[in-house]
């Protein structure tokens, strides 16, 4: 794997780099968010190890910016803080997984392997189709700058459509993604909601 380490602490970055090199990976190191954006923009990494604590902008901003630039390499965030809020923020800005420092190197390797299996497919934190934007984390929808109020089911349907732009979805597809098994399948509920 070609891996990018984003970590300002030279000692920590060096340890990670040596360990990954010993496992046979190719490893680059960026010590600032800006450097990370440049490197990830020019090389397609199989995984990015991103530290949350960085000088001049934290890892969350870097992750958000990477996704905005269309970089979809799997991101594993490293956090020294054990706060639930940090982990939630990391995942909601587009990270794929997180590891809290201190961590075991064996676990880091296993998580990197799992992430690399997923590959660099698009998985935006914010869905955009035309002038519609949908944020699954805050459950908000906008057309242009105007926020739209939707019921829970309307939101679920719209999210289902926006995750598959340009595809024809059957009633079964919609049922599968927006309704559970408690749904009474003889009713015309989908037709009603779509209308
Ligand atoms: Ca750091």
Coordinates of N, CA and C and ligand atoms in Angstrom, one line a residue:
X1 N 0.8 -1.2 0.0 CA 0.0 0.0 0.0 C 0.9 1.2 0.0
X2 N 0.4 2.3 -0.6 CA 1.0 3.6 -0.6 C 0.3 4.4 0.5
X3 N 0.9 4.8 1.6 CA 0.3 5.4 2.7 C 0.8 6.8 3.0
X4 N -0.1 7.7 3.3 CA 0.4 9.1 3.6 C 0.1 9.3 5.1
X5 N 1.2 9.6 5.9 CA 1.0 9.9 7.3 C 1.0 11.5 7.4
X6 N 0.0 12.0 8.1 CA -0.1 13.4 8.4 C 0.0 13.6 9.9
X7 N 1.2 14.0 10.3 CA 1.5 14.1 11.8 C 2.6 15.2 11.9
X8 N 2.4 16.1 12.8 CA 3.4 17.2 13.0 C 4.5 16.8 14.0
X9 N 4.2 15.8 14.9 CA 5.2 15.4 15.8 C 6.2 14.4 15.1
X10 N 7.4 14.9 15.0 CA 8.4 14.2 14.2 C 8.7 12.8 14.7
X11 N 8.8 12.7 16.0 CA 9.1 11.4 16.6 C 8.0 10.4 16.3
X12 N 6.7 10.8 16.5 CA 5.6 9.9 16.2 C 5.5 9.5 14.8
X13 N 5.7 10.5 13.9 CA 5.6 10.3 12.5 C 6.7 9.3 12.0
X14 N 7.9 9.4 12.6 CA 9.0 8.6 12.3 C 8.8 7.1 12.7
X15 N 8.2 7.0 13.9 CA 7.9 5.6 14.4 C 6.9 4.9 13.5
X16 N 5.8 5.7 13.1 CA 4.8 5.1 12.3 C 5.4 4.7 10.9
X17 N 6.2 5.6 10.4 CA 6.8 5.4 9.1 C 7.7 4.2 9.1
X18 N 8.5 4.1 10.1 CA 9.4 2.9 10.2 C 8.6 1.6 10.3
X19 N 7.6 1.6 11.1 CA 6.7 0.4 11.3 C 6.1 0.0 10.0
X20 N 5.5 1.0 9.3 CA 4.8 0.7 8.0 C 5.8 0.2 6.9
X21 N 7.0 0.8 6.9 CA 8.0 0.4 5.9 C 8.4 -1.0 6.2
X22 N 8.5 -1.4 7.4 CA 8.9 -2.8 7.8 C 7.9 -3.8 7.3
X23 N 6.6 -3.3 7.2 CA 5.5 -4.2 6.7 C 5.5 -4.2 5.2
X24 N 6.4 -3.5 4.6 CA 6.5 -3.5 3.1 C 5.7 -2.4 2.4
X25 N 5.2 -1.4 3.2 CA 4.4 -0.4 2.5 C 5.3 0.8 2.1
X26 N 4.8 1.6 1.1 CA 5.5 2.8 0.7 C 4.8 3.9 1.5
X27 N 5.7 4.8 2.1 CA 5.1 5.7 3.1 C 5.7 7.1 2.8
X28 N 4.8 8.1 2.7 CA 5.1 9.5 2.7 C 4.6 10.2 4.0
X29 N 5.3 11.3 4.4 CA 5.0 12.0 5.6 C 4.7 13.4 5.3
X30 N 3.6 14.0 5.7 CA 3.3 15.4 5.7 C 3.2 15.9 7.1
X31 N 3.8 17.0 7.4 CA 3.8 17.5 8.8 C 2.8 18.7 9.0
X32 N 2.2 19.1 7.9 CA 1.1 20.2 8.1 C -0.1 19.8 7.2
X33 N -1.2 20.4 7.5 CA -2.4 20.2 6.8 C -2.2 20.6 5.3
X34 N -1.6 21.7 5.1 CA -1.3 22.2 3.8 C -0.5 21.2 2.9
X35 N 0.5 20.7 3.5 CA 1.4 19.7 2.8 C 0.6 18.5 2.5
X36 N -0.3 18.1 3.4 CA -1.1 16.9 3.2 C -2.0 17.1 2.0
X37 N -2.6 18.3 1.9 CA -3.5 18.5 0.8 C -2.8 18.5 -0.6
X38 N -1.6 19.0 -0.6 CA -0.8 19.0 -1.8 C -0.4 17.6 -2.2
X39 N 0.1 16.8 -1.2 CA 0.5 15.5 -1.5 C -0.7 14.6 -2.0
X40 N -1.8 14.7 -1.2 CA -2.9 13.8 -1.5 C -3.6 14.2 -2.8
X41 N -3.4 15.5 -3.2 CA -3.9 15.9 -4.5 C -3.2 15.4 -5.7
X42 N -1.9 15.0 -5.5 CA -1.1 14.6 -6.6 C -0.8 13.1 -6.7
X43 N -1.0 12.4 -5.6 CA -0.8 11.0 -5.5 C -2.1 10.3 -5.0
X44 N -2.4 9.1 -5.6 CA -3.6 8.4 -5.1 C -3.2 7.4 -4.0
X45 N -3.3 7.8 -2.8 CA -2.9 7.0 -1.6 C -4.0 5.9 -1.4
X46 N -3.5 4.7 -0.9 CA -4.4 3.7 -0.6 C -5.0 3.9 0.8
X47 N -4.3 4.7 1.6 CA -4.9 5.1 2.9 C -4.1 6.3 3.4
X48 N -4.8 7.2 4.2 CA -4.2 8.3 4.8 C -4.4 8.2 6.3
X49 N -3.3 8.3 7.0 CA -3.3 8.4 8.5 C -3.3 9.8 8.9
X50 N -4.4 10.3 9.5 CA -4.5 11.7 9.7 C -4.6 12.1 11.2
X51 N -3.6 12.8 11.7 CA -3.6 13.1 13.2 C -4.6 14.3 13.4
X52 N -5.4 14.3 14.4 CA -6.3 15.4 14.7 C -5.6 16.6 15.1
X53 N -4.6 16.5 15.9 CA -3.9 17.7 16.4 C -2.8 18.1 15.4
X54 N -3.1 19.2 14.7 CA -2.1 19.7 13.7 C -2.0 21.2 13.9
X55 N -0.8 21.8 13.7 CA -0.6 23.2 13.8 C -1.3 23.9 12.6
X56 N -2.0 25.0 12.9 CA -2.6 25.8 11.8 C -3.8 25.1 11.2
X57 N -4.7 24.6 12.0 CA -5.9 23.9 11.4 C -5.9 22.5 11.8
X58 N -7.0 22.0 12.4 CA -6.9 20.6 12.9 C -7.2 19.6 11.8
X59 N -7.1 18.3 12.1 CA -7.4 17.2 11.2 C -8.8 17.2 10.6
X60 N -9.7 17.7 11.4 CA -11.1 17.7 10.8 C -11.2 18.6 9.6
X61 N -10.6 19.8 9.7 CA -10.6 20.7 8.5 C -9.8 20.1 7.3
X62 N -8.7 19.4 7.6 CA -7.9 18.8 6.6 C -8.8 17.7 5.9
X63 N -9.5 16.9 6.7 CA -10.3 15.9 6.1 C -11.4 16.4 5.2
X64 N -12.1 17.5 5.7 CA -13.2 18.1 5.0 C -12.7 18.6 3.7
X65 N -11.5 19.3 3.7 CA -10.9 19.9 2.5 C -10.5 18.8 1.5
X66 N -10.0 17.7 2.0 CA -9.6 16.6 1.1 C -10.8 16.1 0.3
X67 N -11.9 15.9 1.0 CA -13.1 15.4 0.4 C -13.6 16.4 -0.6
X68 N -13.5 17.7 -0.2 CA -14.0 18.8 -1.1 C -13.2 18.8 -2.4
X69 N -11.9 18.5 -2.3 CA -11.0 18.4 -3.4 C -11.2 17.2 -4.3
X70 N -12.1 16.3 -3.8 CA -12.3 15.1 -4.6 C -11.3 14.0 -4.3
X71 N -10.6 14.1 -3.1 CA -9.7 13.0 -2.7 C -10.5 12.0 -1.9
X72 N -10.7 10.8 -2.4 CA -11.5 9.8 -1.7 C -10.7 8.6 -1.1
X73 N -9.4 8.8 -0.9 CA -8.6 7.8 -0.2 C -9.1 7.6 1.1
X74 N -9.2 6.3 1.6 CA -9.7 6.1 3.0 C -8.9 6.8 4.0
X75 N -9.5 7.5 4.9 CA -8.9 8.2 6.0 C -9.1 7.6 7.3
X76 N -8.0 7.3 8.0 CA -8.0 6.8 9.4 C -7.5 8.0 10.3
X77 N -8.4 8.5 11.2 CA -8.0 9.6 12.0 C -7.3 9.1 13.3
X78 N -6.3 9.8 13.7 CA -5.6 9.4 15.0 C -5.9 10.5 16.0
X79 N -6.5 10.2 17.1 CA -6.8 11.2 18.1 C -6.2 10.9 19.4
X80 N -5.6 11.9 20.1 CA -5.0 11.7 21.4 C -6.2 11.9 22.4
X81 N -7.2 12.6 22.0 CA -8.3 12.8 22.9 C -9.3 11.7 22.8
X82 N -9.9 11.4 23.9 CA -10.8 10.2 24.0 C -12.2 10.6 23.9
X83 N -12.5 11.9 23.5 CA -13.8 12.4 23.5 C -14.7 11.8 22.4
X84 N -15.9 11.5 22.8 CA -16.9 11.0 21.8 C -17.1 12.0 20.7
X85 N -17.2 13.3 21.1 CA -17.5 14.4 20.2 C -16.4 14.4 19.1
X86 N -15.1 14.2 19.4 CA -14.1 14.2 18.4 C -14.2 13.1 17.4
X87 N -14.6 12.0 17.9 CA -14.8 10.8 17.0 C -15.9 11.0 16.1
X88 N -17.0 11.6 16.7 CA -18.2 11.9 15.8 C -17.9 12.9 14.8
X89 N -17.2 14.0 15.2 CA -16.8 15.0 14.3 C -15.9 14.5 13.2
X90 N -15.0 13.6 13.5 CA -14.1 13.1 12.5 C -14.8 12.3 11.5
X91 N -15.7 11.4 11.9 CA -16.5 10.6 11.0 C -17.4 11.4 10.2
X92 N -18.0 12.5 10.7 CA -18.9 13.3 10.0 C -18.2 14.2 9.0
X93 N -16.9 14.5 9.2 CA -16.2 15.3 8.2 C -15.7 14.5 7.0
X94 N -16.0 13.2 7.1 CA -15.6 12.3 5.9 C -14.5 11.3 6.2
X95 N -14.1 11.2 7.5 CA -13.1 10.2 7.8 C -13.8 8.8 7.8
X96 N -13.0 7.7 7.6 CA -13.7 6.4 7.5 C -13.6 5.6 8.8
X97 N -12.6 6.0 9.6 CA -12.4 5.2 10.9 C -11.5 6.1 11.8
X98 N -11.3 5.7 13.0 CA -10.5 6.5 13.9 C -9.8 5.5 14.9
X99 N -8.7 6.0 15.4 CA -7.9 5.2 16.4 C -7.5 6.2 17.5
X100 N -7.7 5.9 18.7 CA -7.3 6.8 19.8 C -5.9 6.4 20.3
X101 N -5.1 7.5 20.4 CA -3.7 7.3 21.0 C -3.8 7.0 22.5
X102 N -3.0 6.2 23.1 CA -2.0 5.3 22.4 C -2.8 4.0 21.8
X103 N -2.3 3.5 20.7 CA -2.9 2.4 20.1 C -1.9 1.3 19.8
X104 N -2.3 0.1 19.6 CA -1.3 -1.0 19.3 C -1.1 -1.0 17.8
X105 N 0.2 -1.2 17.4 CA 0.5 -1.2 16.0 C -0.2 -2.2 15.2
X106 N -0.4 -3.4 15.9 CA -1.2 -4.5 15.2 C -2.6 -4.0 14.8
X107 N -3.2 -3.3 15.7 CA -4.6 -2.8 15.4 C -4.5 -1.8 14.3
X108 N -3.5 -0.9 14.3 CA -3.4 0.1 13.2 C -3.3 -0.6 11.9
X109 N -2.5 -1.7 11.8 CA -2.3 -2.4 10.6 C -3.6 -3.0 10.1
X110 N -4.3 -3.6 11.1 CA -5.5 -4.3 10.7 C -6.6 -3.3 10.2
X111 N -6.7 -2.2 10.8 CA -7.6 -1.2 10.4 C -7.2 -0.6 9.0
X112 N -5.9 -0.4 8.7 CA -5.5 0.0 7.4 C -5.8 -1.0 6.3
X113 N -5.7 -2.3 6.7 CA -6.0 -3.3 5.7 C -7.5 -3.3 5.4
X114 N -8.3 -3.1 6.4 CA -9.8 -3.1 6.2 C -10.1 -1.9 5.4
X115 N -9.5 -0.7 5.6 CA -9.8 0.5 4.9 C -9.4 0.3 3.4
X116 N -8.2 -0.3 3.2 CA -7.7 -0.4 1.8 C -8.6 -1.3 1.0
X117 N -9.3 -2.2 1.7 CA -10.2 -3.1 0.9 C -11.4 -2.3 0.4
X118 N -11.8 -1.3 1.0 CA -12.9 -0.5 0.6 C -12.5 0.3 -0.7
X119 N -11.2 0.8 -0.8 CA -10.8 1.5 -1.9 C -11.2 3.0 -1.9
X120 N -10.8 3.7 -2.9 CA -11.0 5.2 -2.9 C -12.3 5.5 -3.6
X121 N -13.5 4.9 -3.2 CA -14.7 5.3 -3.8 C -15.3 6.5 -3.2
X122 N -16.1 7.2 -3.9 CA -16.7 8.5 -3.4 C -17.7 8.1 -2.3
X123 N -17.6 8.8 -1.2 CA -18.6 8.6 -0.1 C -18.7 9.9 0.6
X124 N -19.3 10.9 0.0 CA -19.3 12.3 0.5 C -20.1 12.4 1.8
X125 N -19.7 13.2 2.7 CA -20.4 13.5 4.0 C -21.6 14.3 3.7
X126 N -21.5 15.2 2.6 CA -22.6 16.1 2.2 C -23.0 15.7 0.8
X127 N -24.2 15.3 0.7 CA -24.7 14.9 -0.7 C -25.1 16.1 -1.5
X128 N -24.7 16.1 -2.7 CA -25.1 17.3 -3.6 C -25.5 16.7 -5.0
X129 N -26.7 17.1 -5.4 CA -27.2 16.8 -6.7 C -27.9 18.1 -7.3
X130 N -27.3 18.6 -8.4 CA -27.9 19.9 -8.9 C -27.7 20.9 -7.8
X131 N -28.8 21.7 -7.5 CA -28.7 22.7 -6.5 C -29.3 22.2 -5.1
X132 N -29.5 20.9 -5.1 CA -30.0 20.2 -3.8 C -28.8 19.8 -3.0
X133 N -28.8 20.1 -1.7 CA -27.7 19.6 -0.8 C -28.4 19.0 0.4
X134 N -27.8 17.8 0.8 CA -28.4 17.1 2.0 C -27.3 16.7 2.9
X135 N -27.5 17.1 4.2 CA -26.5 16.7 5.2 C -27.1 15.6 6.1
X136 N -26.6 14.3 5.9 CA -27.2 13.2 6.7 C -26.9 13.4 8.2
X137 N -25.8 14.1 8.6 CA -25.4 14.2 10.0 C -26.4 15.1 10.7
X138 N -26.7 16.3 10.1 CA -27.6 17.2 10.8 C -29.0 17.1 10.3
X139 N -29.3 16.2 9.4 CA -30.6 16.0 8.8 C -31.2 17.3 8.3
X140 N -30.4 18.0 7.5 CA -30.8 19.2 6.9 C -30.8 19.1 5.4
X141 N -31.7 19.8 4.7 CA -31.7 19.8 3.2 C -31.9 21.2 2.7
X142 N -31.2 21.6 1.7 CA -31.3 22.9 1.1 C -31.5 22.8 -0.4
X143 N -32.3 23.7 -1.0 CA -32.3 23.9 -2.4 C -31.7 25.3 -2.6
X144 N -30.5 25.4 -3.2 CA -29.8 26.6 -3.2 C -29.5 27.0 -1.8
X145 N -29.9 28.2 -1.4 CA -29.6 28.7 0.0 C -30.8 28.5 0.9
X146 N -31.9 28.0 0.3 CA -33.2 27.9 1.1 C -33.3 26.5 1.7
X147 N -33.4 26.5 3.1 CA -33.5 25.2 3.8 C -35.0 24.7 3.6
X148 N -35.1 23.4 3.4 CA -36.4 22.7 3.2 C -36.7 21.9 4.4
X149 N -37.9 22.0 4.9 CA -38.3 21.1 6.0 C -39.0 19.9 5.5
X150 N -38.5 18.7 5.9 CA -39.1 17.4 5.4 C -39.4 16.6 6.6
X151 N -40.4 15.7 6.4 CA -40.7 14.7 7.5 C -39.6 13.7 7.5
X152 N -39.6 12.8 8.5 CA -38.6 11.8 8.6 C -38.6 10.9 7.3
X153 N -39.7 10.5 6.9 CA -39.8 9.6 5.7 C -39.4 10.3 4.4
X154 N -39.9 11.5 4.3 CA -39.5 12.3 3.1 C -38.0 12.4 3.0
X155 N -37.4 12.7 4.2 CA -35.9 12.9 4.2 C -35.2 11.6 3.8
X156 N -35.8 10.4 4.3 CA -35.2 9.1 4.0 C -35.3 8.8 2.5
X157 N -36.4 9.2 1.9 CA -36.6 8.9 0.5 C -35.6 9.8 -0.3
X158 N -35.6 11.1 0.0 CA -34.7 12.0 -0.7 C -33.2 11.5 -0.6
X159 N -32.8 11.1 0.6 CA -31.5 10.6 0.8 C -31.2 9.4 -0.1
X160 N -32.2 8.5 -0.1 CA -32.0 7.3 -1.0 C -31.8 7.7 -2.4
X161 N -32.6 8.7 -2.9 CA -32.5 9.1 -4.3 C -31.1 9.8 -4.5
X162 N -30.7 10.6 -3.6 CA -29.5 11.4 -3.8 C -28.2 10.6 -3.7
X163 N -28.3 9.4 -3.0 CA -27.2 8.5 -3.0 C -27.0 7.7 -4.3
X164 N -28.0 7.8 -5.2 CA -28.0 7.0 -6.4 C -28.4 7.9 -7.6
X165 N -27.8 9.1 -7.8 CA -28.2 10.0 -8.8 C -28.2 9.3 -10.2
X166 N -29.2 9.6 -11.0 CA -29.2 9.1 -12.4 C -29.7 7.7 -12.5
X167 N -30.0 7.0 -11.3 CA -30.4 5.6 -11.4 C -31.9 5.5 -11.3
X168 N -32.5 4.5 -12.0 CA -33.9 4.2 -11.8 C -34.1 3.3 -10.6
X169 N -34.9 3.7 -9.6 CA -35.1 2.9 -8.4 C -36.5 2.3 -8.4
X170 N -36.6 1.0 -8.2 CA -37.9 0.4 -8.1 C -38.5 0.6 -6.8
X171 N -39.8 0.3 -6.7 CA -40.5 0.4 -5.4 C -39.8 -0.4 -4.3
X172 N -39.3 -1.6 -4.8 CA -38.6 -2.5 -3.9 C -37.3 -1.8 -3.4
X173 N -36.6 -1.2 -4.3 CA -35.3 -0.5 -3.9 C -35.6 0.5 -2.8
X174 N -36.7 1.3 -3.0 CA -37.0 2.4 -2.1 C -37.5 1.8 -0.7
X175 N -38.3 0.7 -0.8 CA -38.7 0.1 0.4 C -37.5 -0.4 1.2
X176 N -36.6 -1.0 0.5 CA -35.4 -1.6 1.2 C -34.6 -0.6 2.0
X177 N -34.5 0.7 1.4 CA -33.7 1.7 2.0 C -34.4 2.6 3.0
X178 N -35.7 2.8 2.8 CA -36.3 3.8 3.6 C -37.4 3.2 4.6
X179 N -37.7 1.9 4.4 CA -38.7 1.3 5.3 C -38.2 0.1 5.9
X180 N -38.8 -0.3 7.0 CA -38.3 -1.6 7.7 C -39.3 -2.7 7.5
X181 N -39.1 -3.8 8.1 CA -40.0 -4.9 7.9 C -41.4 -4.7 8.4
X182 N -41.6 -3.7 9.3 CA -42.9 -3.5 9.8 C -43.9 -2.9 8.8
X183 N -43.3 -2.5 7.6 CA -44.1 -1.9 6.6 C -45.1 -2.9 6.0
X184 N -46.3 -2.4 5.8 CA -47.4 -3.2 5.2 C -47.3 -3.1 3.7
X185 N -46.8 -4.1 3.0 CA -46.4 -3.9 1.6 C -47.6 -3.9 0.6
X186 N -48.8 -4.0 1.1 CA -49.9 -3.9 0.1 C -50.4 -2.4 0.0
X187 N -49.9 -1.6 0.8 CA -50.4 -0.2 0.8 C -49.6 0.6 -0.3
X188 N -50.1 1.8 -0.7 CA -49.4 2.6 -1.7 C -48.6 3.7 -1.1
X189 N -48.0 3.4 0.1 CA -47.3 4.4 0.8 C -46.2 5.1 0.0
X190 N -45.5 4.2 -0.8 CA -44.3 4.8 -1.5 C -44.8 5.8 -2.6
X191 N -45.9 5.4 -3.3 CA -46.4 6.3 -4.3 C -46.8 7.6 -3.7
X192 N -47.5 7.5 -2.5 CA -47.9 8.7 -1.8 C -46.7 9.6 -1.5
X193 N -45.7 9.0 -0.9 CA -44.5 9.8 -0.5 C -43.8 10.4 -1.7
X194 N -43.6 9.6 -2.7 CA -42.9 10.1 -3.9 C -43.7 11.3 -4.5
X195 N -45.0 11.1 -4.6 CA -45.8 12.3 -5.1 C -45.6 13.5 -4.2
Ligands
LIG1 CA1 0.0 15.9 16.2

